[in-house]
Amino acid sequence: MNTNVQINLHAGRGENDRKILQRDQVPRLFQPLTLRSVTVRNRIMVSPMCQYSATDGVANDWHLQHLGSRAVGGAGIVSTEVVHIEPRGRITPHCLGLWNDEQRDALARIVRFVKSQGAAIAIQIGHAGRKASTAQPWKGGKPLSVQEGGWQTIAPSPLPFADGYAVPAEMDLDTIAATLKLFAASTRRAREAGFDIVELHAAHGYLIHEFLSPLSNRRTDRYGGSFENRARLLLEAIDAVRSEWPDDMPLFVRLSSVDWVEGGCDLEGTVRLAQLLKAGGKVDLIDSSSGGVDPRQKIPLFPGYQVPFAAEIRRRAGIATGAVGLINAPDLAEQILATGQADLIIMARAMLNDPYWPLHAAKVLKTKIPWPPQYERGDIF
Ligand SMILES: Cc1cc2nc3c(=O)[nH]c(=O)nc-3n(C[C@H](O)[C@H](O)[C@H](O)COP(=O)(O)O)c2cc1C
């Protein structure tokens, strides 16, 4: 791939020395990453990004081009947007789902294409909880009433997310048990569709995060109150996913490391949670995001603003992390990896801006990665 140019420079050295030197000279961003049985070609992951463009939860040509073009562009991992486990778990009526086989088969077509381009493909699985039933962002993003085509939402506690949101129904124990089964069923379909990686969405104020955060969870049963109780749904969802996801396949969890609101999830708690996940041996990587559970949040935005969370979780829990959030420059991405703050760089908006970001970043970092042969004549700048 991108290593052979250095061989002559080290003539006379042993084969192992040569390999080490070659590897060191490849920017970290373009070194492969092995997680269980899956090796990805570089450390760049396309972050999950809702496209709000499905009908009845079924992926279509838009999703094929969205994910396919980013695989063509050289990313190591291409992730789907969040794919919901049941209709009422969708953020909008136009979000993807994986509660039936038609949805599975539509995703399988995309999986085949992404893999044919040398990328690994991840699926983010989730449930939007009390933040479900809203309009597409370009239609205002407001909560939809039943009359407007929305639905009754569910959550750990009957607390609306914000003004204008309906009061969610408090989940009883039967509903929780049924929801866990839905996580397992969607994971089974993800396996059948051929995905390489599952990421469980436990961030951004959606259902699992709503259980984790004291701001949205006021339960007094075994799913609320103490840290252990608030973490229970996440741990059970991980078990449900793992019951259908092979032991040799990687599982990521996206967490909101902090809620950015007093009394919410904080980094200490998130490190503790990551330590639990590490000890459980079922999770391979923490995708370290933040926020989303409380509209009062104030997030200080700057390039790499969430990197310290990935670094602290990695250092103290000893688990691989993905850094995400305004990592738009190749030099910043490289520096995050080189300083051991994360194992994977996860990018959203920069990838919307430029699906070929990895091909262009390789040039900035003075290395070469293969272009698709059909596009080689475009490699002129
Ligand atoms: C259009 C769009 C859709 C998104 N959809 C999701 C999603 O489905 N799941 C998720 O966890 N995050 C979602 N996010 C958040 C991104 O994955 C990412 O965490 C965030 O944009 C910060 O990264 P960035 O600065 O590289 O854009 C979305 C972001 C954008 C811009």
PDB file of N, CA and C and ligand atoms in Angstrom, residues 45-52 66 79-84 91 95 124 137-138 199-204 206 254 287-290 301-302 304-306 323-328 346-352, ligand 1:
ATOM      1  N   MET A  45     -12.191   7.582  10.189  1.00  0.00           N
ATOM      2  CA  MET A  45     -13.561   7.047  10.140  1.00  0.00           C
ATOM      3  C   MET A  45     -14.536   8.169   9.788  1.00  0.00           C
ATOM      4  N   VAL A  46     -15.403   7.880   8.862  1.00  0.00           N
ATOM      5  CA  VAL A  46     -16.510   8.803   8.569  1.00  0.00           C
ATOM      6  C   VAL A  46     -17.539   8.646   9.676  1.00  0.00           C
ATOM      7  N   SER A  47     -17.777   9.740  10.376  1.00  0.00           N
ATOM      8  CA  SER A  47     -18.671   9.727  11.534  1.00  0.00           C
ATOM      9  C   SER A  47     -20.116   9.483  11.101  1.00  0.00           C
ATOM     10  N   PRO A  48     -20.928   8.892  11.980  1.00  0.00           N
ATOM     11  CA  PRO A  48     -22.340   8.719  11.634  1.00  0.00           C
ATOM     12  C   PRO A  48     -22.986  10.075  11.356  1.00  0.00           C
ATOM     13  N   MET A  49     -23.699  10.147  10.252  1.00  0.00           N
ATOM     14  CA  MET A  49     -24.376  11.407   9.896  1.00  0.00           C
ATOM     15  C   MET A  49     -25.750  11.132   9.319  1.00  0.00           C
ATOM     16  N   CYS A  50     -26.769  11.484  10.093  1.00  0.00           N
ATOM     17  CA  CYS A  50     -28.154  11.339   9.621  1.00  0.00           C
ATOM     18  C   CYS A  50     -28.328  12.049   8.295  1.00  0.00           C
ATOM     19  N   GLN A  51     -29.010  11.394   7.396  1.00  0.00           N
ATOM     20  CA  GLN A  51     -29.314  12.009   6.098  1.00  0.00           C
ATOM     21  C   GLN A  51     -30.804  12.347   5.982  1.00  0.00           C
ATOM     22  N   TYR A  52     -31.607  11.837   6.898  1.00  0.00           N
ATOM     23  CA  TYR A  52     -33.045  12.155   6.920  1.00  0.00           C
ATOM     24  C   TYR A  52     -33.667  11.977   5.540  1.00  0.00           C
ATOM     25  N   HIS A  66     -23.847   8.508  -0.643  1.00  0.00           N
ATOM     26  CA  HIS A  66     -23.265   9.194   0.525  1.00  0.00           C
ATOM     27  C   HIS A  66     -22.147   8.343   1.143  1.00  0.00           C
ATOM     28  N   SER A  79     -19.007   4.918   8.432  1.00  0.00           N
ATOM     29  CA  SER A  79     -20.139   4.534   9.288  1.00  0.00           C
ATOM     30  C   SER A  79     -21.447   5.027   8.697  1.00  0.00           C
ATOM     31  N   THR A  80     -22.464   4.212   8.842  1.00  0.00           N
ATOM     32  CA  THR A  80     -23.811   4.689   8.531  1.00  0.00           C
ATOM     33  C   THR A  80     -24.189   5.748   9.546  1.00  0.00           C
ATOM     34  N   GLU A  81     -25.218   6.491   9.210  1.00  0.00           N
ATOM     35  CA  GLU A  81     -25.910   7.307  10.211  1.00  0.00           C
ATOM     36  C   GLU A  81     -26.520   6.378  11.258  1.00  0.00           C
ATOM     37  N   VAL A  82     -27.089   6.965  12.316  1.00  0.00           N
ATOM     38  CA  VAL A  82     -27.756   6.118  13.303  1.00  0.00           C
ATOM     39  C   VAL A  82     -28.927   5.395  12.623  1.00  0.00           C
ATOM     40  N   VAL A  83     -28.971   4.096  12.853  1.00  0.00           N
ATOM     41  CA  VAL A  83     -30.016   3.240  12.279  1.00  0.00           C
ATOM     42  C   VAL A  83     -30.858   2.759  13.449  1.00  0.00           C
ATOM     43  N   HIS A  84     -32.158   2.996  13.369  1.00  0.00           N
ATOM     44  CA  HIS A  84     -32.993   2.832  14.569  1.00  0.00           C
ATOM     45  C   HIS A  84     -33.603   1.441  14.673  1.00  0.00           C
ATOM     46  N   ILE A  91     -35.413   9.555  14.893  1.00  0.00           N
ATOM     47  CA  ILE A  91     -35.361  11.001  15.148  1.00  0.00           C
ATOM     48  C   ILE A  91     -36.416  11.692  14.282  1.00  0.00           C
ATOM     49  N   CYS A  95     -35.686   8.789   8.941  1.00  0.00           N
ATOM     50  CA  CYS A  95     -34.428   8.170   9.373  1.00  0.00           C
ATOM     51  C   CYS A  95     -34.405   6.684   9.013  1.00  0.00           C
ATOM     52  N   GLN A 124     -24.119   2.357  12.989  1.00  0.00           N
ATOM     53  CA  GLN A 124     -24.455   2.887  14.304  1.00  0.00           C
ATOM     54  C   GLN A 124     -25.916   2.536  14.593  1.00  0.00           C
ATOM     55  N   PRO A 137     -34.282  18.523   9.595  1.00  0.00           N
ATOM     56  CA  PRO A 137     -33.723  19.844   9.922  1.00  0.00           C
ATOM     57  C   PRO A 137     -34.110  20.917   8.907  1.00  0.00           C
ATOM     58  N   TRP A 138     -34.121  20.529   7.617  1.00  0.00           N
ATOM     59  CA  TRP A 138     -34.442  21.549   6.611  1.00  0.00           C
ATOM     60  C   TRP A 138     -35.939  21.837   6.526  1.00  0.00           C
ATOM     61  N   GLU A 199     -21.515   0.084  16.078  1.00  0.00           N
ATOM     62  CA  GLU A 199     -21.354   1.114  17.106  1.00  0.00           C
ATOM     63  C   GLU A 199     -22.711   1.322  17.772  1.00  0.00           C
ATOM     64  N   LEU A 200     -22.723   1.206  19.087  1.00  0.00           N
ATOM     65  CA  LEU A 200     -23.943   1.448  19.845  1.00  0.00           C
ATOM     66  C   LEU A 200     -24.001   2.940  20.173  1.00  0.00           C
ATOM     67  N   HIS A 201     -25.101   3.577  19.826  1.00  0.00           N
ATOM     68  CA  HIS A 201     -25.229   5.027  20.064  1.00  0.00           C
ATOM     69  C   HIS A 201     -25.743   5.251  21.480  1.00  0.00           C
ATOM     70  N   ALA A 202     -24.834   5.662  22.355  1.00  0.00           N
ATOM     71  CA  ALA A 202     -25.201   5.917  23.753  1.00  0.00           C
ATOM     72  C   ALA A 202     -24.917   7.377  24.099  1.00  0.00           C
ATOM     73  N   ALA A 203     -24.983   8.244  23.096  1.00  0.00           N
ATOM     74  CA  ALA A 203     -24.605   9.652  23.290  1.00  0.00           C
ATOM     75  C   ALA A 203     -25.732  10.587  22.843  1.00  0.00           C
ATOM     76  N   HIS A 204     -25.429  11.884  22.882  1.00  0.00           N
ATOM     77  CA  HIS A 204     -26.212  12.958  22.247  1.00  0.00           C
ATOM     78  C   HIS A 204     -27.653  13.067  22.730  1.00  0.00           C
ATOM     79  N   TYR A 206     -29.866  10.762  23.303  1.00  0.00           N
ATOM     80  CA  TYR A 206     -30.833   9.764  22.852  1.00  0.00           C
ATOM     81  C   TYR A 206     -31.021   8.705  23.942  1.00  0.00           C
ATOM     82  N   ARG A 254     -20.521   4.886  21.351  1.00  0.00           N
ATOM     83  CA  ARG A 254     -20.389   6.353  21.362  1.00  0.00           C
ATOM     84  C   ARG A 254     -20.989   6.887  22.646  1.00  0.00           C
ATOM     85  N   ASP A 287     -16.048   5.896  21.318  1.00  0.00           N
ATOM     86  CA  ASP A 287     -16.144   7.057  20.430  1.00  0.00           C
ATOM     87  C   ASP A 287     -16.555   8.218  21.336  1.00  0.00           C
ATOM     88  N   SER A 288     -15.612   9.134  21.562  1.00  0.00           N
ATOM     89  CA  SER A 288     -15.738  10.092  22.676  1.00  0.00           C
ATOM     90  C   SER A 288     -16.334  11.416  22.223  1.00  0.00           C
ATOM     91  N   SER A 289     -17.643  11.489  22.280  1.00  0.00           N
ATOM     92  CA  SER A 289     -18.344  12.713  21.912  1.00  0.00           C
ATOM     93  C   SER A 289     -18.811  13.411  23.184  1.00  0.00           C
ATOM     94  N   SER A 290     -19.736  14.359  23.066  1.00  0.00           N
ATOM     95  CA  SER A 290     -20.253  15.024  24.266  1.00  0.00           C
ATOM     96  C   SER A 290     -21.594  15.686  23.968  1.00  0.00           C
ATOM     97  N   LEU A 301     -16.407  25.598  21.619  1.00  0.00           N
ATOM     98  CA  LEU A 301     -15.994  24.958  20.362  1.00  0.00           C
ATOM     99  C   LEU A 301     -14.636  25.470  19.883  1.00  0.00           C
ATOM    100  N   PHE A 302     -13.749  24.559  19.581  1.00  0.00           N
ATOM    101  CA  PHE A 302     -12.454  24.896  18.956  1.00  0.00           C
ATOM    102  C   PHE A 302     -11.944  23.604  18.323  1.00  0.00           C
ATOM    103  N   GLY A 304     -10.652  20.225  17.674  1.00  0.00           N
ATOM    104  CA  GLY A 304     -10.299  19.138  18.583  1.00  0.00           C
ATOM    105  C   GLY A 304     -10.857  19.302  19.986  1.00  0.00           C
ATOM    106  N   TYR A 305     -11.973  20.016  20.142  1.00  0.00           N
ATOM    107  CA  TYR A 305     -12.464  20.362  21.488  1.00  0.00           C
ATOM    108  C   TYR A 305     -12.823  19.151  22.347  1.00  0.00           C
ATOM    109  N   GLN A 306     -13.078  18.012  21.725  1.00  0.00           N
ATOM    110  CA  GLN A 306     -13.426  16.832  22.545  1.00  0.00           C
ATOM    111  C   GLN A 306     -12.243  15.860  22.707  1.00  0.00           C
ATOM    112  N   ALA A 323     -11.368   9.950  18.550  1.00  0.00           N
ATOM    113  CA  ALA A 323     -11.541  11.383  18.823  1.00  0.00           C
ATOM    114  C   ALA A 323     -12.406  11.973  17.719  1.00  0.00           C
ATOM    115  N   VAL A 324     -13.347  12.824  18.132  1.00  0.00           N
ATOM    116  CA  VAL A 324     -14.279  13.421  17.164  1.00  0.00           C
ATOM    117  C   VAL A 324     -14.551  14.868  17.563  1.00  0.00           C
ATOM    118  N   GLY A 325     -14.867  15.691  16.592  1.00  0.00           N
ATOM    119  CA  GLY A 325     -15.258  17.063  16.886  1.00  0.00           C
ATOM    120  C   GLY A 325     -14.269  18.076  16.359  1.00  0.00           C
ATOM    121  N   LEU A 326     -14.613  18.707  15.252  1.00  0.00           N
ATOM    122  CA  LEU A 326     -13.784  19.759  14.645  1.00  0.00           C
ATOM    123  C   LEU A 326     -12.333  19.332  14.467  1.00  0.00           C
ATOM    124  N   ILE A 327     -12.147  18.123  14.004  1.00  0.00           N
ATOM    125  CA  ILE A 327     -10.795  17.693  13.606  1.00  0.00           C
ATOM    126  C   ILE A 327     -10.801  17.748  12.078  1.00  0.00           C
ATOM    127  N   ASN A 328     -10.473  18.921  11.562  1.00  0.00           N
ATOM    128  CA  ASN A 328     -10.629  19.126  10.123  1.00  0.00           C
ATOM    129  C   ASN A 328      -9.301  19.135   9.384  1.00  0.00           C
ATOM    130  N   ILE A 346     -12.297  10.495  13.951  1.00  0.00           N
ATOM    131  CA  ILE A 346     -13.670  10.365  13.450  1.00  0.00           C
ATOM    132  C   ILE A 346     -14.135  11.748  12.976  1.00  0.00           C
ATOM    133  N   MET A 347     -14.581  11.803  11.745  1.00  0.00           N
ATOM    134  CA  MET A 347     -14.851  13.109  11.139  1.00  0.00           C
ATOM    135  C   MET A 347     -16.231  13.149  10.487  1.00  0.00           C
ATOM    136  N   ALA A 348     -16.944  14.230  10.727  1.00  0.00           N
ATOM    137  CA  ALA A 348     -18.279  14.367  10.129  1.00  0.00           C
ATOM    138  C   ALA A 348     -18.293  15.488   9.096  1.00  0.00           C
ATOM    139  N   ARG A 349     -18.388  16.746   9.548  1.00  0.00           N
ATOM    140  CA  ARG A 349     -18.650  17.836   8.607  1.00  0.00           C
ATOM    141  C   ARG A 349     -17.552  18.003   7.562  1.00  0.00           C
ATOM    142  N   ALA A 350     -16.293  17.788   7.940  1.00  0.00           N
ATOM    143  CA  ALA A 350     -15.223  17.912   6.945  1.00  0.00           C
ATOM    144  C   ALA A 350     -15.393  16.884   5.832  1.00  0.00           C
ATOM    145  N   MET A 351     -16.023  15.758   6.185  1.00  0.00           N
ATOM    146  CA  MET A 351     -16.269  14.713   5.175  1.00  0.00           C
ATOM    147  C   MET A 351     -17.450  15.061   4.279  1.00  0.00           C
ATOM    148  N   LEU A 352     -18.386  15.863   4.814  1.00  0.00           N
ATOM    149  CA  LEU A 352     -19.456  16.359   3.934  1.00  0.00           C
ATOM    150  C   LEU A 352     -18.861  17.352   2.945  1.00  0.00           C
TER     151      LEU A 352
HETATM  152  C1  LIG B   1     -25.465  16.143   9.219  1.00  0.00           C
HETATM  153  C2  LIG B   1     -25.040  15.519  10.519  1.00  0.00           C
HETATM  154  C3  LIG B   1     -25.689  14.392  10.984  1.00  0.00           C
HETATM  155  C4  LIG B   1     -25.273  13.754  12.168  1.00  0.00           C
HETATM  156  N1  LIG B   1     -25.848  12.575  12.543  1.00  0.00           N
HETATM  157  C5  LIG B   1     -25.322  11.872  13.578  1.00  0.00           C
HETATM  158  C6  LIG B   1     -25.736  10.541  13.844  1.00  0.00           C
HETATM  159  O1  LIG B   1     -26.540   9.936  13.122  1.00  0.00           O
HETATM  160  N2  LIG B   1     -25.185   9.913  14.919  1.00  0.00           N
HETATM  161  C7  LIG B   1     -24.250  10.522  15.716  1.00  0.00           C
HETATM  162  O2  LIG B   1     -23.781   9.922  16.680  1.00  0.00           O
HETATM  163  N3  LIG B   1     -23.806  11.764  15.450  1.00  0.00           N
HETATM  164  C8  LIG B   1     -24.302  12.439  14.394  1.00  0.00           C
HETATM  165  N4  LIG B   1     -23.783  13.667  14.075  1.00  0.00           N
HETATM  166  C9  LIG B   1     -22.648  14.184  14.839  1.00  0.00           C
HETATM  167  C10 LIG B   1     -21.342  13.820  14.134  1.00  0.00           C
HETATM  168  O3  LIG B   1     -21.203  12.419  13.988  1.00  0.00           O
HETATM  169  C11 LIG B   1     -20.116  14.388  14.862  1.00  0.00           C
HETATM  170  O4  LIG B   1     -20.039  13.801  16.130  1.00  0.00           O
HETATM  171  C12 LIG B   1     -20.183  15.908  15.017  1.00  0.00           C
HETATM  172  O5  LIG B   1     -20.644  16.534  13.823  1.00  0.00           O
HETATM  173  C13 LIG B   1     -18.815  16.499  15.385  1.00  0.00           C
HETATM  174  O6  LIG B   1     -17.853  16.139  14.411  1.00  0.00           O
HETATM  175  P1  LIG B   1     -17.369  17.169  13.246  1.00  0.00           P
HETATM  176  O7  LIG B   1     -16.865  18.419  13.930  1.00  0.00           O
HETATM  177  O8  LIG B   1     -16.282  16.421  12.525  1.00  0.00           O
HETATM  178  O9  LIG B   1     -18.540  17.484  12.376  1.00  0.00           O
HETATM  179  C14 LIG B   1     -24.210  14.319  12.917  1.00  0.00           C
HETATM  180  C15 LIG B   1     -23.585  15.478  12.456  1.00  0.00           C
HETATM  181  C16 LIG B   1     -23.956  16.068  11.272  1.00  0.00           C
HETATM  182  C17 LIG B   1     -23.220  17.281  10.772  1.00  0.00           C
END
